[in-house]
Each structure stands twice: as structure tokens, then as C-alpha cells.
Amino acid sequence: GVHGAISITVSDGSLTDTLGPFSIEVVEDTPPPTGDEISRGVPNPTNSLGFDPFTFDPPVTSTRGSVPSSVSAGEVIMVTGGNTAIQVNFNCTAAAPCVLKSDGTPRTQPIGVRGSYFVLDGFVFQGDNTESVYGLSGANHFVVRNVTHTGSNTRTGNGTSMLHQGGDYAVYYNNTIRNIAVADGTDEVDYMAFSVASGSNIWVIGNTSYQVGGDSLKLGQNVSRAGGVFPRNIYVSGNNFGNNGENPIDIKWAVDIVISDNDLHDARPVVSSSGECTVIHESGDNVRFYDNRFTNCTTGVETATSGGGASYIEVDGNTFTDVQLGVYNRGGGHADITNNTCS
């Protein structure tokens, strides 16, 4: 988005008045991806889900004043209010997916999701609460899209806004998470915008995150916490991540990842990070970087030594601007680094 302020002068010939200044934010719509590949190396998830995660939007079948605890196959429910923390069971099928959507009424309490073949769409979260949406163990074949979570940069504790754990075949599309937790880097506030703790075949597409205390996106967990379970087959494309307390992308104990056509920027050295736009450690492996734009960070891509570095990375067709070091393979694994541009 583009941020700024304006003042408006109104005059009818005899009276002149100035209104403002007003804060404005211009948000660009994210067009739905098309084709068999969204970007290089990133398959379109439509075939895997059984429905188009970007455009599936059948007519509303009912309206509720608050978020229901369960949604049945084929239902399309519009929510117009309510503000309690709730876990929703989606009893939907491949033949009859369901949709739970919001009219945009702000809420401060999180929504947990469980079940299959569903879309959660358009919810608005405000405040520095711990989570906005979290996928419960076993949730699969689902989409979280068009969700916004805005805070006031006052939170001082760790946490995650949008947490994926346990399920397979999920898409996170066109969500915006910003201004949550202290992001000045003087103290470690490990609050992530998006986190994929486990599961396979996860797409993170067209999202925006800035001014959060920790990472915009964390893939995997510390080895000591992972318990031998790690996410894999993760596709990250078309996102705008940066200007946080830590890294735009942090990869820990996750494998088989494609990071393609993203804007990753403004990672500065702070108390808990050396300023990498992307860092791979804790045995993260087989990570491929295609056609990304890395801007204003100490290192574009770094494989660290903590917990075991990546044994293989590919870095091809990327642009590094105002970056001290494009790729630092400190972990010592095999790296194919080709066709990149530094300026």
C-alpha cells in the first residue's frame, strides 16, 4: 500500500475551510493467480483443493449475527457481528465446499478452524491480540483469504497472528497483517505475522505484512520444539514482506520450499537478527529462490550454522538492491547461484 496524509480545502466563494490532515492508505487489489503455475516453481493449488481458492464465491445461503460453531456442507454464511473467541468445525465435502465470510465488522477475538473443504473470507481483526486465525490440527483443503489484522505496535509479548499447524493442502491468500508488537528491534518481541508450524502442501500467496515484532513469515520451528514433525512442500509467491523487528522470511526445520516472485525488504540488524531478508537454519533444506526482489537488508539469502544449515539451496533470477551480500552460504551445503542481479 501507499501511505500518506492529505488536507482538503473547501470553498463556496464566500467561505473557505481546510479539513484534515487525514491519514490515507491506498491498498492495491491482488489479482487472482491464473494458469498451471502461479509463478516459477509454484503450482496453482486449484487441482489439489478441488475448487478455485481465489474465485470460489457462491451466493450467500444465510446470515448470522455472530460466528457459528459449525458450518455444514454447501453452506455460505455471511457474519455481521459477534466478537467472542471461537473454534469453528467445518463439516464440508469436496463435492460441497462451504464458505464463512464477514461483512467487515471489526473483531478482537481469534477464530480457530477445523475440518475440510472450506473458505474463511474477509474477516477484520483489530488490536494486538495473540492470533487472528489459527488452523487446528487436522484442518485440510481450506483457504484463508482477504483477512486483515491491524494493531497499534504496543504488544510486548511473543505470539503469531495467523498460525497454521497440522493440516495439509491450505492456501493463505491476500491477507494483510501490520503494526502488531514493538518492531523497533531494541528488545526481542517474537511476534510473527504468518507461521507454518507443520503440514504439507501449503501455499502463502499475495499477502502483505509489515511492522510486526518478529518475522513476516516463519516456516517450521526450532528443532527442539519440532518433535520430528516438520512442514514440507511449501509455496511462497507474490507476497510483500518487510520492515519488521526481524526477518521477512525465517526458515527453520522445513523442507522442499519454493520462494518465488516476492518483495522482501527492509531487514535491519537488531538485537535478535543480523538483518537478513531470508535466513535458513535449524536444518531447513531444499529451498529454491526464483525471481524475488530483495531490497535494503544486510544479506538477501543466508544459510546459518545454528541447528544445521541447508544441504541444498537454489538461487536463480533474483534481484538484490541495497544489499550488502546477496547470498551467504554460511551453512556450507550445496548452492546453485545463477542469473541474479545486484545493484
CSV table of C-alpha atoms in Angstrom, one decimal:
chain,number,residue,atom,x,y,z
A,1,GLY,CA,0.0,0.0,0.0
A,2,VAL,CA,0.9,3.7,-0.3
A,3,HIS,CA,0.7,5.7,2.9
A,4,GLY,CA,0.5,9.4,3.4
A,5,ALA,CA,-1.7,12.3,4.6
A,6,ILE,CA,-3.8,14.9,2.8
A,7,SER,CA,-5.6,18.2,3.6
A,8,ILE,CA,-8.8,19.3,1.8
A,9,THR,CA,-9.7,22.9,1.2
A,10,VAL,CA,-13.4,23.5,0.6
A,11,SER,CA,-14.7,26.9,-0.8
A,12,ASP,CA,-18.1,28.1,-2.0
A,13,GLY,CA,-16.9,31.5,-2.9
A,14,SER,CA,-17.7,33.2,0.4
A,15,LEU,CA,-16.4,30.6,2.9
A,16,THR,CA,-13.2,28.7,2.8
A,17,ASP,CA,-12.3,25.9,5.2
A,18,THR,CA,-9.5,23.4,5.5
A,19,LEU,CA,-10.2,19.9,6.6
A,20,GLY,CA,-7.6,17.5,7.7
A,21,PRO,CA,-4.9,16.4,7.6
A,22,PHE,CA,-6.3,12.8,7.1
A,23,SER,CA,-4.3,9.6,7.1
A,24,ILE,CA,-4.8,7.6,4.0
A,25,GLU,CA,-3.8,4.2,2.8
A,26,VAL,CA,-4.1,3.0,-0.8
A,27,VAL,CA,-4.4,-0.7,-1.0
A,28,GLU,CA,-3.9,-2.4,-4.3
A,29,ASP,CA,-6.1,-5.4,-5.1
A,30,THR,CA,-4.3,-8.7,-5.6
A,31,PRO,CA,-5.5,-10.2,-8.8
A,32,PRO,CA,-6.3,-13.9,-8.7
A,33,PRO,CA,-3.5,-16.1,-10.0
A,34,THR,CA,-4.2,-18.0,-13.2
A,35,GLY,CA,-2.6,-20.8,-15.2
A,36,ASP,CA,-1.0,-24.0,-14.2
A,37,GLU,CA,1.8,-22.1,-12.4
A,38,ILE,CA,1.2,-19.0,-10.3
A,39,SER,CA,4.9,-18.1,-10.7
A,40,ARG,CA,8.1,-20.1,-11.4
A,41,GLY,CA,8.0,-23.3,-9.5
A,42,VAL,CA,4.7,-22.6,-7.7
A,43,PRO,CA,1.8,-24.8,-8.9
A,44,ASN,CA,-1.7,-23.5,-8.9
A,45,PRO,CA,-3.5,-25.1,-5.9
A,46,THR,CA,-6.9,-25.4,-7.6
A,47,ASN,CA,-6.4,-29.1,-8.6
A,48,SER,CA,-5.1,-30.0,-5.1
A,49,LEU,CA,-8.0,-28.4,-3.3
A,50,GLY,CA,-10.8,-29.4,-5.7
A,51,PHE,CA,-12.1,-25.8,-6.1
A,52,ASP,CA,-10.5,-22.5,-7.1
A,53,PRO,CA,-9.3,-20.9,-3.9
A,54,PHE,CA,-9.1,-17.4,-5.4
A,55,THR,CA,-12.5,-17.1,-7.0
A,56,PHE,CA,-14.8,-19.7,-5.4
A,57,ASP,CA,-17.6,-17.5,-4.0
A,58,PRO,CA,-21.1,-18.9,-4.4
A,59,PRO,CA,-24.2,-16.9,-3.3
A,60,VAL,CA,-24.9,-16.5,0.4
A,61,THR,CA,-27.3,-19.0,1.8
A,62,SER,CA,-27.8,-17.5,5.3
A,63,THR,CA,-26.7,-14.6,7.5
A,64,ARG,CA,-25.7,-14.8,11.2
A,65,GLY,CA,-25.1,-12.2,13.8
A,66,SER,CA,-22.0,-14.0,15.1
A,67,VAL,CA,-19.6,-16.7,14.1
A,68,PRO,CA,-21.2,-20.1,14.3
A,69,SER,CA,-19.5,-23.1,15.9
A,70,SER,CA,-20.2,-25.3,12.9
A,71,VAL,CA,-20.8,-25.0,9.2
A,72,SER,CA,-22.4,-27.7,7.0
A,73,ALA,CA,-21.6,-28.8,3.5
A,74,GLY,CA,-22.6,-26.3,0.9
A,75,GLU,CA,-23.4,-23.5,3.3
A,76,VAL,CA,-22.3,-20.0,2.5
A,77,ILE,CA,-22.7,-17.9,5.7
A,78,MET,CA,-22.3,-14.1,6.0
A,79,VAL,CA,-21.4,-13.0,9.5
A,80,THR,CA,-22.5,-9.5,10.5
A,81,GLY,CA,-21.2,-9.2,14.1
A,82,GLY,CA,-20.1,-11.0,17.2
A,83,ASN,CA,-16.8,-10.9,19.0
A,84,THR,CA,-16.0,-14.0,21.0
A,85,ALA,CA,-13.1,-16.3,20.6
A,86,ILE,CA,-14.4,-19.4,18.9
A,87,GLN,CA,-13.4,-22.6,17.2
A,88,VAL,CA,-15.4,-23.5,14.1
A,89,ASN,CA,-16.0,-27.0,12.8
A,90,PHE,CA,-16.4,-27.1,9.0
A,91,ASN,CA,-18.3,-30.2,8.1
A,92,CYS,CA,-17.9,-29.8,4.4
A,93,THR,CA,-17.0,-32.0,1.4
A,94,ALA,CA,-15.2,-31.9,-1.9
A,95,ALA,CA,-18.5,-32.1,-3.7
A,96,ALA,CA,-20.0,-29.3,-1.5
A,97,PRO,CA,-17.3,-26.9,-0.1
A,98,CYS,CA,-18.6,-24.2,2.3
A,99,VAL,CA,-17.7,-20.5,2.9
A,100,LEU,CA,-17.8,-18.4,6.1
A,101,LYS,CA,-17.4,-14.8,5.3
A,102,SER,CA,-17.6,-11.4,7.1
A,103,ASP,CA,-19.3,-8.1,6.2
A,104,GLY,CA,-16.1,-6.4,7.6
A,105,THR,CA,-17.3,-5.8,11.2
A,106,PRO,CA,-14.2,-5.5,13.3
A,107,ARG,CA,-13.4,-8.1,16.0
A,108,THR,CA,-10.7,-8.5,18.6
A,109,GLN,CA,-11.1,-12.2,19.3
A,110,PRO,CA,-9.5,-15.1,17.3
A,111,ILE,CA,-11.1,-17.7,15.1
A,112,GLY,CA,-9.9,-21.3,15.1
A,113,VAL,CA,-10.7,-23.5,12.2
A,114,ARG,CA,-11.1,-27.3,11.9
A,115,GLY,CA,-12.5,-29.5,9.2
A,116,SER,CA,-12.2,-29.8,5.4
A,117,TYR,CA,-13.1,-28.1,2.1
A,118,PHE,CA,-13.9,-24.6,3.3
A,119,VAL,CA,-13.1,-20.9,2.8
A,120,LEU,CA,-12.7,-18.3,5.6
A,121,ASP,CA,-13.1,-14.9,3.9
A,122,GLY,CA,-12.9,-11.2,4.7
A,123,PHE,CA,-12.7,-11.1,8.5
A,124,VAL,CA,-11.3,-7.9,10.1
A,125,PHE,CA,-9.2,-8.2,13.3
A,126,GLN,CA,-8.1,-5.2,15.3
A,127,GLY,CA,-5.8,-4.9,18.3
A,128,ASP,CA,-2.7,-6.7,19.5
A,129,ASN,CA,-4.5,-9.9,20.4
A,130,THR,CA,-2.4,-13.1,20.2
A,131,GLU,CA,-4.0,-14.5,17.0
A,132,SER,CA,-6.4,-13.7,14.2
A,133,VAL,CA,-6.9,-17.1,12.5
A,134,TYR,CA,-5.4,-20.4,13.6
A,135,GLY,CA,-5.7,-23.8,11.8
A,136,LEU,CA,-6.4,-26.6,14.3
A,137,SER,CA,-4.8,-30.0,14.0
A,138,GLY,CA,-6.2,-31.9,11.1
A,139,ALA,CA,-7.8,-29.0,9.2
A,140,ASN,CA,-7.2,-29.6,5.5
A,141,HIS,CA,-8.2,-28.5,2.0
A,142,PHE,CA,-9.1,-24.9,3.1
A,143,VAL,CA,-8.5,-21.3,2.3
A,144,VAL,CA,-8.0,-18.2,4.5
A,145,ARG,CA,-8.3,-15.1,2.3
A,146,ASN,CA,-8.9,-11.3,2.4
A,147,VAL,CA,-8.3,-11.2,6.2
A,148,THR,CA,-6.8,-8.1,7.8
A,149,HIS,CA,-5.2,-7.8,11.2
A,150,THR,CA,-4.1,-4.3,12.4
A,151,GLY,CA,-2.6,-3.4,15.7
A,152,SER,CA,-1.0,-0.5,17.4
A,153,ASN,CA,2.6,-1.6,17.8
A,154,THR,CA,2.2,-1.8,21.6
A,155,ARG,CA,2.3,-5.5,22.2
A,156,THR,CA,5.4,-6.7,24.2
A,157,GLY,CA,4.9,-10.5,24.2
A,158,ASN,CA,5.6,-13.2,21.7
A,159,GLY,CA,2.9,-14.8,19.5
A,160,THR,CA,1.5,-15.2,16.0
A,161,SER,CA,-1.3,-13.6,14.1
A,162,MET,CA,-2.1,-16.3,11.6
A,163,LEU,CA,-0.9,-19.8,12.6
A,164,HIS,CA,-1.0,-23.0,10.5
A,165,GLN,CA,-0.5,-26.2,12.4
A,166,GLY,CA,-1.2,-29.8,11.5
A,167,GLY,CA,-3.2,-29.8,8.3
A,168,ASP,CA,-2.4,-30.4,4.6
A,169,TYR,CA,-3.5,-28.5,1.5
A,170,ALA,CA,-4.1,-25.0,2.7
A,171,VAL,CA,-4.0,-21.6,0.9
A,172,TYR,CA,-3.4,-18.2,2.6
A,173,TYR,CA,-4.2,-15.6,0.1
A,174,ASN,CA,-4.4,-11.8,0.0
A,175,ASN,CA,-4.2,-11.3,3.8
A,176,THR,CA,-2.7,-8.2,5.5
A,177,ILE,CA,-1.1,-8.2,8.9
A,178,ARG,CA,0.5,-5.0,10.2
A,179,ASN,CA,1.5,-2.8,13.1
A,180,ILE,CA,1.5,-5.5,15.8
A,181,ALA,CA,4.0,-5.7,18.6
A,182,VAL,CA,7.0,-3.5,19.1
A,183,ALA,CA,9.0,-3.6,15.9
A,184,ASP,CA,11.9,-1.2,16.7
A,185,GLY,CA,14.4,-4.0,17.4
A,186,THR,CA,15.6,-2.7,20.7
A,187,ASP,CA,14.1,-5.7,22.5
A,188,GLU,CA,13.1,-9.1,21.1
A,189,VAL,CA,9.4,-9.4,20.6
A,190,ASP,CA,9.0,-12.6,18.7
A,191,TYR,CA,5.5,-11.9,17.2
A,192,MET,CA,5.1,-13.4,13.7
A,193,ALA,CA,2.5,-12.4,11.1
A,194,PHE,CA,2.3,-15.8,9.5
A,195,SER,CA,3.7,-19.1,10.8
A,196,VAL,CA,3.5,-22.6,9.3
A,197,ALA,CA,4.4,-25.0,12.1
A,198,SER,CA,3.6,-28.3,10.4
A,199,GLY,CA,1.6,-29.8,7.5
A,200,SER,CA,2.3,-30.2,3.8
A,201,ASN,CA,1.3,-28.6,0.5
A,202,ILE,CA,0.8,-25.1,1.9
A,203,TRP,CA,0.5,-22.0,-0.3
A,204,VAL,CA,1.3,-18.5,1.0
A,205,ILE,CA,0.2,-16.3,-1.9
A,206,GLY,CA,-0.2,-12.5,-2.3
A,207,ASN,CA,-0.1,-11.5,1.3
A,208,THR,CA,1.3,-8.3,2.9
A,209,SER,CA,3.0,-7.9,6.3
A,210,TYR,CA,5.0,-5.1,7.9
A,211,GLN,CA,5.7,-3.6,11.3
A,212,VAL,CA,5.4,-6.7,13.3
A,213,GLY,CA,7.7,-7.5,16.2
A,214,GLY,CA,9.2,-10.7,14.7
A,215,ASP,CA,9.2,-12.3,11.2
A,216,SER,CA,6.6,-11.8,8.5
A,217,LEU,CA,6.7,-15.5,7.7
A,218,LYS,CA,8.2,-18.3,9.7
A,219,LEU,CA,8.3,-21.8,8.2
A,220,GLY,CA,8.9,-24.6,10.7
A,221,GLN,CA,10.1,-24.5,14.3
A,222,ASN,CA,13.2,-24.9,16.3
A,223,VAL,CA,14.4,-28.5,16.2
A,224,SER,CA,14.0,-28.7,19.9
A,225,ARG,CA,10.3,-27.9,19.6
A,226,ALA,CA,9.5,-29.7,16.3
A,227,GLY,CA,9.4,-33.2,17.8
A,228,GLY,CA,10.4,-34.7,14.5
A,229,VAL,CA,7.4,-33.1,12.7
A,230,PHE,CA,8.2,-30.5,10.0
A,231,PRO,CA,6.3,-28.8,7.2
A,232,ARG,CA,7.2,-29.6,3.6
A,233,ASN,CA,6.1,-28.7,0.1
A,234,ILE,CA,5.5,-25.0,0.9
A,235,TYR,CA,5.0,-22.5,-1.9
A,236,VAL,CA,5.5,-18.8,-1.2
A,237,SER,CA,4.7,-16.3,-4.0
A,238,GLY,CA,3.6,-12.8,-4.7
A,239,ASN,CA,4.0,-11.6,-1.1
A,240,ASN,CA,5.2,-8.2,0.2
A,241,PHE,CA,7.1,-8.8,3.5
A,242,GLY,CA,9.4,-6.5,5.4
A,243,ASN,CA,10.1,-3.6,7.8
A,244,ASN,CA,9.7,-5.8,10.9
A,245,GLY,CA,11.5,-6.5,14.1
A,246,GLU,CA,13.2,-9.5,12.5
A,247,ASN,CA,13.2,-11.2,9.0
A,248,PRO,CA,10.8,-11.1,6.2
A,249,ILE,CA,11.1,-14.9,6.0
A,250,ASP,CA,12.7,-17.2,8.6
A,251,ILE,CA,13.0,-21.0,7.7
A,252,LYS,CA,13.5,-23.5,10.5
A,253,TRP,CA,13.2,-27.3,10.2
A,254,ALA,CA,11.1,-27.1,7.0
A,255,VAL,CA,11.9,-28.7,3.6
A,256,ASP,CA,11.0,-28.6,0.0
A,257,ILE,CA,10.2,-24.9,-0.3
A,258,VAL,CA,9.8,-22.6,-3.3
A,259,ILE,CA,10.0,-18.9,-2.7
A,260,SER,CA,9.1,-17.2,-6.0
A,261,ASP,CA,8.3,-13.6,-7.2
A,262,ASN,CA,8.2,-11.9,-3.7
A,263,ASP,CA,9.2,-8.5,-2.5
A,264,LEU,CA,11.4,-9.0,0.6
A,265,HIS,CA,12.8,-5.8,2.1
A,266,ASP,CA,13.9,-3.6,4.9
A,267,ALA,CA,15.6,-6.0,7.3
A,268,ARG,CA,17.9,-4.2,9.6
A,269,PRO,CA,20.3,-5.5,12.2
A,270,VAL,CA,18.6,-5.7,15.6
A,271,VAL,CA,19.1,-7.4,18.9
A,272,SER,CA,17.8,-10.8,17.7
A,273,SER,CA,18.6,-10.7,13.9
A,274,SER,CA,21.6,-9.7,11.7
A,275,GLY,CA,19.3,-8.1,9.2
A,276,GLU,CA,18.8,-11.0,6.7
A,277,CYS,CA,15.9,-10.8,4.3
A,278,THR,CA,15.7,-14.6,4.4
A,279,VAL,CA,17.5,-16.9,6.7
A,280,ILE,CA,17.6,-20.7,6.7
A,281,HIS,CA,18.7,-22.6,9.8
A,282,GLU,CA,17.6,-25.5,12.1
A,283,SER,CA,18.1,-28.0,9.2
A,284,GLY,CA,15.8,-26.2,6.7
A,285,ASP,CA,16.5,-27.8,3.4
A,286,ASN,CA,15.9,-27.9,-0.4
A,287,VAL,CA,14.9,-24.2,-0.6
A,288,ARG,CA,14.6,-22.6,-4.1
A,289,PHE,CA,14.5,-18.9,-4.6
A,290,TYR,CA,13.2,-17.7,-8.0
A,291,ASP,CA,12.7,-14.1,-9.4
A,292,ASN,CA,12.4,-12.4,-6.0
A,293,ARG,CA,13.3,-8.8,-5.2
A,294,PHE,CA,15.5,-8.4,-2.1
A,295,THR,CA,15.9,-4.7,-1.0
A,296,ASN,CA,17.6,-3.0,1.8
A,297,CYS,CA,18.9,-5.8,4.0
A,298,THR,CA,22.4,-6.9,5.1
A,299,THR,CA,22.0,-10.3,3.4
A,300,GLY,CA,19.5,-11.4,0.8
A,301,VAL,CA,19.7,-15.2,1.5
A,302,GLU,CA,21.7,-16.7,4.3
A,303,THR,CA,22.1,-20.3,5.4
A,304,ALA,CA,23.1,-20.2,9.1
A,305,THR,CA,25.0,-22.8,11.1
A,306,SER,CA,22.7,-23.0,14.1
A,307,GLY,CA,20.9,-26.3,14.3
A,308,GLY,CA,22.4,-27.5,11.0
A,309,GLY,CA,22.4,-25.5,7.7
A,310,ALA,CA,20.6,-26.3,4.5
A,311,SER,CA,22.3,-29.1,2.5
A,312,TYR,CA,20.9,-27.6,-0.8
A,313,ILE,CA,19.6,-24.2,-2.0
A,314,GLU,CA,19.0,-22.8,-5.4
A,315,VAL,CA,19.1,-19.0,-6.0
A,316,ASP,CA,18.2,-18.1,-9.6
A,317,GLY,CA,16.9,-14.9,-11.3
A,318,ASN,CA,16.6,-12.7,-8.3
A,319,THR,CA,17.4,-9.0,-7.9
A,320,PHE,CA,19.4,-7.7,-4.9
A,321,THR,CA,19.2,-3.9,-4.3
A,322,ASP,CA,20.9,-2.1,-1.5
A,323,VAL,CA,22.0,-5.4,-0.1
A,324,GLN,CA,25.5,-5.8,1.4
A,325,LEU,CA,25.7,-9.5,0.5
A,326,GLY,CA,23.3,-11.3,-1.9
A,327,VAL,CA,23.9,-14.9,-0.8
A,328,TYR,CA,25.9,-16.0,2.2
A,329,ASN,CA,26.1,-19.8,2.3
A,330,ARG,CA,27.4,-19.9,5.8
A,331,GLY,CA,25.9,-23.3,6.4
A,332,GLY,CA,28.2,-24.9,3.9
A,333,GLY,CA,25.7,-27.0,1.9
A,334,HIS,CA,25.5,-27.2,-1.9
A,335,ALA,CA,24.2,-24.0,-3.5
A,336,ASP,CA,23.4,-23.3,-7.1
A,337,ILE,CA,23.5,-19.5,-7.6
A,338,THR,CA,22.8,-18.3,-11.1
A,339,ASN,CA,21.4,-15.4,-13.2
A,340,ASN,CA,21.0,-13.0,-10.3
A,341,THR,CA,21.4,-9.2,-10.5
A,342,CYS,CA,22.9,-6.9,-7.8
A,343,SER,CA,22.7,-3.1,-7.8
